[in-house]
Amino acid sequence: MTSAMVATFAGFAGFAASAQAQVKEVQMLHWWTSGGEAAALNVLKADLAKQGYAWKDVPVAGGGGEGAMTALKAMVAAGNPPMASQMLGYIVLEYAEGGKTGDITATATKEGWDKVVPKALQKFATYKGKWVAVPVNIHSVNWLWFNKAVFDKIGGAEPKTFDELIALLDKAKAAGVVPLAMGGQPWQEATMFDSVVMATGGADFYKKAFLDLDEAALKSDTMKKSFDNLAKMRSYTDPNYAGRDWNLATAMVIKGDALVQVMGDWAKGEFVNAKKTAGSDFLCFRFPATQGTVIYNSDMFAMFKVSADRQEAQNALASATMSPSFQSAFNVIKGSVPARTDVPDAAFDACGKKGMADLKEADAKGTLVGSLAQGYGQAPAIAQAYHDVVTKFFHGEIKTSESAVAELDKAINAAK
Ligand code: GAL
């Protein structure tokens, strides 16, 4: 356990004591500690404060939520879960299966969530017909985020193919700018690989390999080519990328120290928080050859069982999260798009409007697919195996694409 985690767990002891105390208190465990993330969450805190609810914050730093999920596991094992926790996809279902989640179905029925939340998300927010979580947003991972001034300086044009992206990265290199802002942490590398696989093999291949775990697809030449392409991208990072937090990589693009970051649209939250404007300061394009497909994840607030006197606060939290005006205000800041299909795009910038239009198109075409890196492809053990193999390859511990393919297949089968 790191010293930061020890400090975090020490903090939870205090949390336990106060957990009993307040009936008009909502508690939330989350990993939204970057500038953009915290700003977005403040919208919810303010909305609940207006209704007279105190906010008990349980933040556990670490993009992608690995640290937060470790901390949560310990709290649940100790019989001391928070009222609610940020969670991704299959993890919600694991807690539901374990009998740990609460039931907010009455609020869901009263407010008609089943008519406005996409079916793909309902699969993860409900368990055996009961609502156990609320989706606060829909993020997608197949995006490129460019610094516009650097892009213009090197004579950039939107890369429509993987090779065009590589040519653009070469131009940045020649101009003395770091081409690819990269955070070398397993979840970030795996998140980028989701897009690389989609670009290399297309939506049907992605679905076969990552959603169906089809052996032939996992062991295919296309998977090998995907690792080859990932290796190409690696050659455009700066030497200090290992271990870097995702938001520090975004900051490199914001400052113009790097050309581009491949990241989920939470990166946009950092641009917005730095008062940068879509279209004039930064540009968002889909990862080349993935326009028309959306690799999504959705942050859910999963509800844990609470005592009867705290049910009202839990319902208030769920209801505030699902309010259309909140879903607009929050997602404008967060970089994601609303999890409700009935929220207008009027308040959103060009990237947000594009995100909403792309989502609609992908949903209609059957090309809205869950992110394996971000908890929406497979159960947590398999997602973890994926992170492990991709990061070992990225950092050179697995040396060739052939062995990466074999290791990935082996690790996925072992985790099944
Ligand atoms: C993702 C999450 C996003 C963002 C990101 C970086 O897993 O869905 O909301 O917070 O991690 O922390």
Short mmCIF file of N, CA and C in Angstrom, two decimals, residues 322-410:
data_model
loop_
_atom_site.label_atom_id
_atom_site.label_comp_id
_atom_site.label_asym_id
_atom_site.label_seq_id
_atom_site.Cartn_x
_atom_site.Cartn_y
_atom_site.Cartn_z
N MET A 322 -30.16 12.74 -12.16
CA MET A 322 -30.93 12.47 -13.38
C MET A 322 -31.69 13.70 -13.89
N SER A 323 -31.60 14.81 -13.19
CA SER A 323 -32.34 15.99 -13.65
C SER A 323 -31.77 16.49 -14.98
N PRO A 324 -32.64 16.76 -15.97
CA PRO A 324 -32.15 17.18 -17.29
C PRO A 324 -31.26 18.44 -17.23
N SER A 325 -31.64 19.42 -16.40
CA SER A 325 -30.82 20.64 -16.38
C SER A 325 -29.45 20.35 -15.76
N PHE A 326 -29.42 19.48 -14.77
CA PHE A 326 -28.13 19.10 -14.19
C PHE A 326 -27.29 18.36 -15.24
N GLN A 327 -27.91 17.44 -15.97
CA GLN A 327 -27.16 16.65 -16.95
C GLN A 327 -26.55 17.55 -18.04
N SER A 328 -27.23 18.64 -18.34
CA SER A 328 -26.66 19.59 -19.29
C SER A 328 -25.50 20.35 -18.65
N ALA A 329 -25.75 20.97 -17.50
CA ALA A 329 -24.73 21.81 -16.85
C ALA A 329 -23.47 21.01 -16.51
N PHE A 330 -23.67 19.82 -15.97
CA PHE A 330 -22.54 19.00 -15.56
C PHE A 330 -21.69 18.59 -16.76
N ASN A 331 -22.34 18.09 -17.80
CA ASN A 331 -21.59 17.52 -18.92
C ASN A 331 -20.91 18.58 -19.79
N VAL A 332 -21.45 19.79 -19.80
CA VAL A 332 -20.76 20.90 -20.47
C VAL A 332 -19.38 21.09 -19.85
N ILE A 333 -19.29 20.95 -18.54
CA ILE A 333 -18.01 21.14 -17.83
C ILE A 333 -17.15 19.89 -17.89
N LYS A 334 -17.78 18.73 -17.80
CA LYS A 334 -17.04 17.47 -17.69
C LYS A 334 -16.41 17.03 -19.02
N GLY A 335 -17.01 17.46 -20.14
CA GLY A 335 -16.49 17.03 -21.44
C GLY A 335 -17.27 15.87 -22.04
N SER A 336 -18.13 15.28 -21.24
CA SER A 336 -18.94 14.15 -21.68
C SER A 336 -20.25 14.66 -22.25
N VAL A 337 -21.15 13.74 -22.60
CA VAL A 337 -22.49 14.14 -23.07
C VAL A 337 -23.52 13.53 -22.12
N PRO A 338 -24.74 14.07 -22.12
CA PRO A 338 -25.74 13.58 -21.17
C PRO A 338 -26.06 12.10 -21.36
N ALA A 339 -26.40 11.46 -20.24
CA ALA A 339 -26.82 10.06 -20.29
C ALA A 339 -28.30 9.96 -20.61
N ARG A 340 -29.01 11.10 -20.64
CA ARG A 340 -30.41 11.14 -21.03
C ARG A 340 -30.48 11.55 -22.49
N THR A 341 -31.40 10.95 -23.21
CA THR A 341 -31.49 11.26 -24.64
C THR A 341 -32.35 12.52 -24.90
N ASP A 342 -32.96 13.07 -23.85
CA ASP A 342 -33.88 14.19 -24.07
C ASP A 342 -33.28 15.53 -23.65
N VAL A 343 -31.97 15.60 -23.51
CA VAL A 343 -31.34 16.87 -23.13
C VAL A 343 -30.87 17.59 -24.39
N PRO A 344 -31.28 18.85 -24.59
CA PRO A 344 -30.87 19.57 -25.80
C PRO A 344 -29.36 19.86 -25.81
N ASP A 345 -28.80 20.03 -27.03
CA ASP A 345 -27.35 20.26 -27.12
C ASP A 345 -27.00 21.75 -27.11
N ALA A 346 -28.00 22.61 -26.88
CA ALA A 346 -27.82 24.06 -27.02
C ALA A 346 -26.65 24.61 -26.20
N ALA A 347 -26.46 24.10 -24.99
CA ALA A 347 -25.43 24.68 -24.11
C ALA A 347 -24.03 24.17 -24.42
N PHE A 348 -23.93 23.20 -25.33
CA PHE A 348 -22.65 22.52 -25.55
C PHE A 348 -21.81 23.20 -26.63
N ASP A 349 -20.47 23.10 -26.50
CA ASP A 349 -19.58 23.65 -27.52
C ASP A 349 -19.54 22.69 -28.72
N ALA A 350 -18.72 23.03 -29.71
CA ALA A 350 -18.69 22.25 -30.96
C ALA A 350 -18.35 20.78 -30.70
N CYS A 351 -17.41 20.53 -29.77
CA CYS A 351 -17.02 19.13 -29.51
C CYS A 351 -18.16 18.38 -28.82
N GLY A 352 -18.84 19.06 -27.90
CA GLY A 352 -19.97 18.44 -27.21
C GLY A 352 -21.11 18.13 -28.17
N LYS A 353 -21.38 19.08 -29.07
CA LYS A 353 -22.45 18.87 -30.07
C LYS A 353 -22.09 17.69 -30.97
N LYS A 354 -20.82 17.64 -31.35
CA LYS A 354 -20.37 16.52 -32.19
C LYS A 354 -20.49 15.20 -31.41
N GLY A 355 -20.12 15.23 -30.14
CA GLY A 355 -20.22 14.03 -29.31
C GLY A 355 -21.65 13.52 -29.25
N MET A 356 -22.60 14.44 -29.12
CA MET A 356 -24.01 14.05 -29.03
C MET A 356 -24.52 13.51 -30.36
N ALA A 357 -24.13 14.16 -31.45
CA ALA A 357 -24.56 13.70 -32.78
C ALA A 357 -23.95 12.33 -33.11
N ASP A 358 -22.67 12.19 -32.79
CA ASP A 358 -21.98 10.91 -33.06
C ASP A 358 -22.64 9.77 -32.28
N LEU A 359 -23.01 10.06 -31.05
CA LEU A 359 -23.63 9.04 -30.19
C LEU A 359 -24.95 8.55 -30.80
N LYS A 360 -25.73 9.52 -31.23
CA LYS A 360 -27.03 9.19 -31.83
C LYS A 360 -26.84 8.33 -33.07
N GLU A 361 -25.90 8.74 -33.90
CA GLU A 361 -25.62 8.02 -35.15
C GLU A 361 -25.15 6.59 -34.83
N ALA A 362 -24.21 6.47 -33.91
CA ALA A 362 -23.64 5.15 -33.59
C ALA A 362 -24.70 4.23 -32.98
N ASP A 363 -25.54 4.82 -32.14
CA ASP A 363 -26.59 4.02 -31.49
C ASP A 363 -27.54 3.46 -32.56
N ALA A 364 -27.88 4.31 -33.54
CA ALA A 364 -28.80 3.89 -34.60
C ALA A 364 -28.15 2.83 -35.51
N LYS A 365 -26.85 2.96 -35.74
CA LYS A 365 -26.17 2.05 -36.67
C LYS A 365 -25.66 0.77 -36.03
N GLY A 366 -25.76 0.69 -34.71
CA GLY A 366 -25.22 -0.48 -34.01
C GLY A 366 -23.71 -0.43 -33.86
N THR A 367 -23.15 0.79 -33.87
CA THR A 367 -21.70 0.91 -33.71
C THR A 367 -21.34 1.67 -32.42
N LEU A 368 -22.27 1.64 -31.47
CA LEU A 368 -21.99 2.16 -30.13
C LEU A 368 -21.50 0.96 -29.31
N VAL A 369 -20.21 0.96 -29.01
CA VAL A 369 -19.65 -0.23 -28.35
C VAL A 369 -18.95 0.14 -27.05
N GLY A 370 -19.01 -0.77 -26.08
CA GLY A 370 -18.41 -0.52 -24.78
C GLY A 370 -16.89 -0.53 -24.85
N SER A 371 -16.28 0.32 -24.03
CA SER A 371 -14.81 0.36 -23.95
C SER A 371 -14.31 -0.78 -23.07
N LEU A 372 -13.43 -1.61 -23.63
CA LEU A 372 -12.85 -2.69 -22.82
C LEU A 372 -11.95 -2.09 -21.74
N ALA A 373 -11.21 -1.05 -22.09
CA ALA A 373 -10.31 -0.43 -21.12
C ALA A 373 -11.07 0.22 -19.97
N GLN A 374 -12.27 0.69 -20.26
CA GLN A 374 -13.02 1.51 -19.30
C GLN A 374 -14.23 0.78 -18.71
N GLY A 375 -14.13 -0.51 -18.56
CA GLY A 375 -15.13 -1.23 -17.77
C GLY A 375 -16.43 -1.58 -18.46
N TYR A 376 -16.53 -1.31 -19.76
CA TYR A 376 -17.80 -1.58 -20.45
C TYR A 376 -17.69 -2.69 -21.51
N GLY A 377 -16.55 -3.40 -21.51
CA GLY A 377 -16.42 -4.50 -22.46
C GLY A 377 -16.62 -5.85 -21.82
N GLN A 378 -15.99 -6.02 -20.68
CA GLN A 378 -15.97 -7.32 -20.00
C GLN A 378 -15.91 -7.12 -18.50
N ALA A 379 -16.09 -8.22 -17.78
CA ALA A 379 -15.99 -8.19 -16.32
C ALA A 379 -14.59 -7.69 -15.89
N PRO A 380 -14.51 -7.13 -14.67
CA PRO A 380 -13.27 -6.49 -14.22
C PRO A 380 -12.00 -7.34 -14.36
N ALA A 381 -12.07 -8.64 -14.11
CA ALA A 381 -10.85 -9.45 -14.17
C ALA A 381 -10.28 -9.48 -15.59
N ILE A 382 -11.17 -9.51 -16.58
CA ILE A 382 -10.71 -9.54 -17.98
C ILE A 382 -10.17 -8.17 -18.39
N ALA A 383 -10.86 -7.12 -17.95
CA ALA A 383 -10.38 -5.77 -18.25
C ALA A 383 -8.98 -5.57 -17.65
N GLN A 384 -8.80 -6.10 -16.46
CA GLN A 384 -7.50 -5.99 -15.78
C GLN A 384 -6.41 -6.72 -16.58
N ALA A 385 -6.76 -7.91 -17.08
CA ALA A 385 -5.80 -8.69 -17.88
C ALA A 385 -5.40 -7.90 -19.13
N TYR A 386 -6.36 -7.23 -19.71
CA TYR A 386 -6.13 -6.40 -20.91
C TYR A 386 -5.17 -5.25 -20.57
N HIS A 387 -5.44 -4.54 -19.48
CA HIS A 387 -4.55 -3.45 -19.05
C HIS A 387 -3.12 -3.97 -18.88
N ASP A 388 -3.01 -5.14 -18.22
CA ASP A 388 -1.68 -5.68 -17.89
C ASP A 388 -0.86 -5.97 -19.15
N VAL A 389 -1.51 -6.62 -20.12
CA VAL A 389 -0.77 -7.01 -21.33
C VAL A 389 -0.42 -5.77 -22.16
N VAL A 390 -1.37 -4.87 -22.31
CA VAL A 390 -1.11 -3.69 -23.13
C VAL A 390 0.02 -2.86 -22.52
N THR A 391 0.01 -2.71 -21.20
CA THR A 391 1.06 -1.87 -20.59
C THR A 391 2.42 -2.56 -20.67
N LYS A 392 2.45 -3.89 -20.53
CA LYS A 392 3.73 -4.60 -20.65
C LYS A 392 4.30 -4.44 -22.06
N PHE A 393 3.44 -4.46 -23.03
CA PHE A 393 3.89 -4.25 -24.41
C PHE A 393 4.36 -2.81 -24.60
N PHE A 394 3.57 -1.89 -24.09
CA PHE A 394 3.89 -0.47 -24.30
C PHE A 394 5.25 -0.11 -23.68
N HIS A 395 5.53 -0.73 -22.53
CA HIS A 395 6.79 -0.41 -21.84
C HIS A 395 7.91 -1.38 -22.17
N GLY A 396 7.68 -2.24 -23.18
CA GLY A 396 8.77 -3.05 -23.71
C GLY A 396 9.05 -4.35 -22.97
N GLU A 397 8.22 -4.66 -21.98
CA GLU A 397 8.42 -5.92 -21.26
C GLU A 397 8.00 -7.10 -22.14
N ILE A 398 6.95 -6.90 -22.92
CA ILE A 398 6.61 -7.84 -23.99
C ILE A 398 7.16 -7.22 -25.27
N LYS A 399 8.01 -7.95 -25.94
CA LYS A 399 8.84 -7.29 -26.96
C LYS A 399 8.22 -7.22 -28.36
N THR A 400 7.50 -8.25 -28.74
CA THR A 400 6.99 -8.24 -30.13
C THR A 400 5.45 -8.29 -30.15
N SER A 401 4.91 -7.87 -31.28
CA SER A 401 3.45 -7.91 -31.44
C SER A 401 2.95 -9.35 -31.39
N GLU A 402 3.73 -10.27 -31.95
CA GLU A 402 3.33 -11.70 -31.92
C GLU A 402 3.16 -12.15 -30.48
N SER A 403 4.15 -11.86 -29.65
CA SER A 403 4.02 -12.33 -28.27
C SER A 403 2.93 -11.57 -27.52
N ALA A 404 2.70 -10.31 -27.88
CA ALA A 404 1.61 -9.56 -27.23
C ALA A 404 0.26 -10.22 -27.53
N VAL A 405 0.08 -10.63 -28.78
CA VAL A 405 -1.17 -11.31 -29.16
C VAL A 405 -1.34 -12.59 -28.33
N ALA A 406 -0.28 -13.36 -28.25
CA ALA A 406 -0.35 -14.63 -27.52
C ALA A 406 -0.61 -14.39 -26.03
N GLU A 407 0.09 -13.40 -25.47
CA GLU A 407 -0.08 -13.09 -24.04
C GLU A 407 -1.49 -12.59 -23.73
N LEU A 408 -2.02 -11.76 -24.64
CA LEU A 408 -3.36 -11.22 -24.41
C LEU A 408 -4.39 -12.35 -24.42
N ASP A 409 -4.26 -13.23 -25.39
CA ASP A 409 -5.20 -14.36 -25.48
C ASP A 409 -5.10 -15.22 -24.22
N LYS A 410 -3.87 -15.48 -23.79
CA LYS A 410 -3.65 -16.31 -22.61
C LYS A 410 -4.24 -15.64 -21.36
#
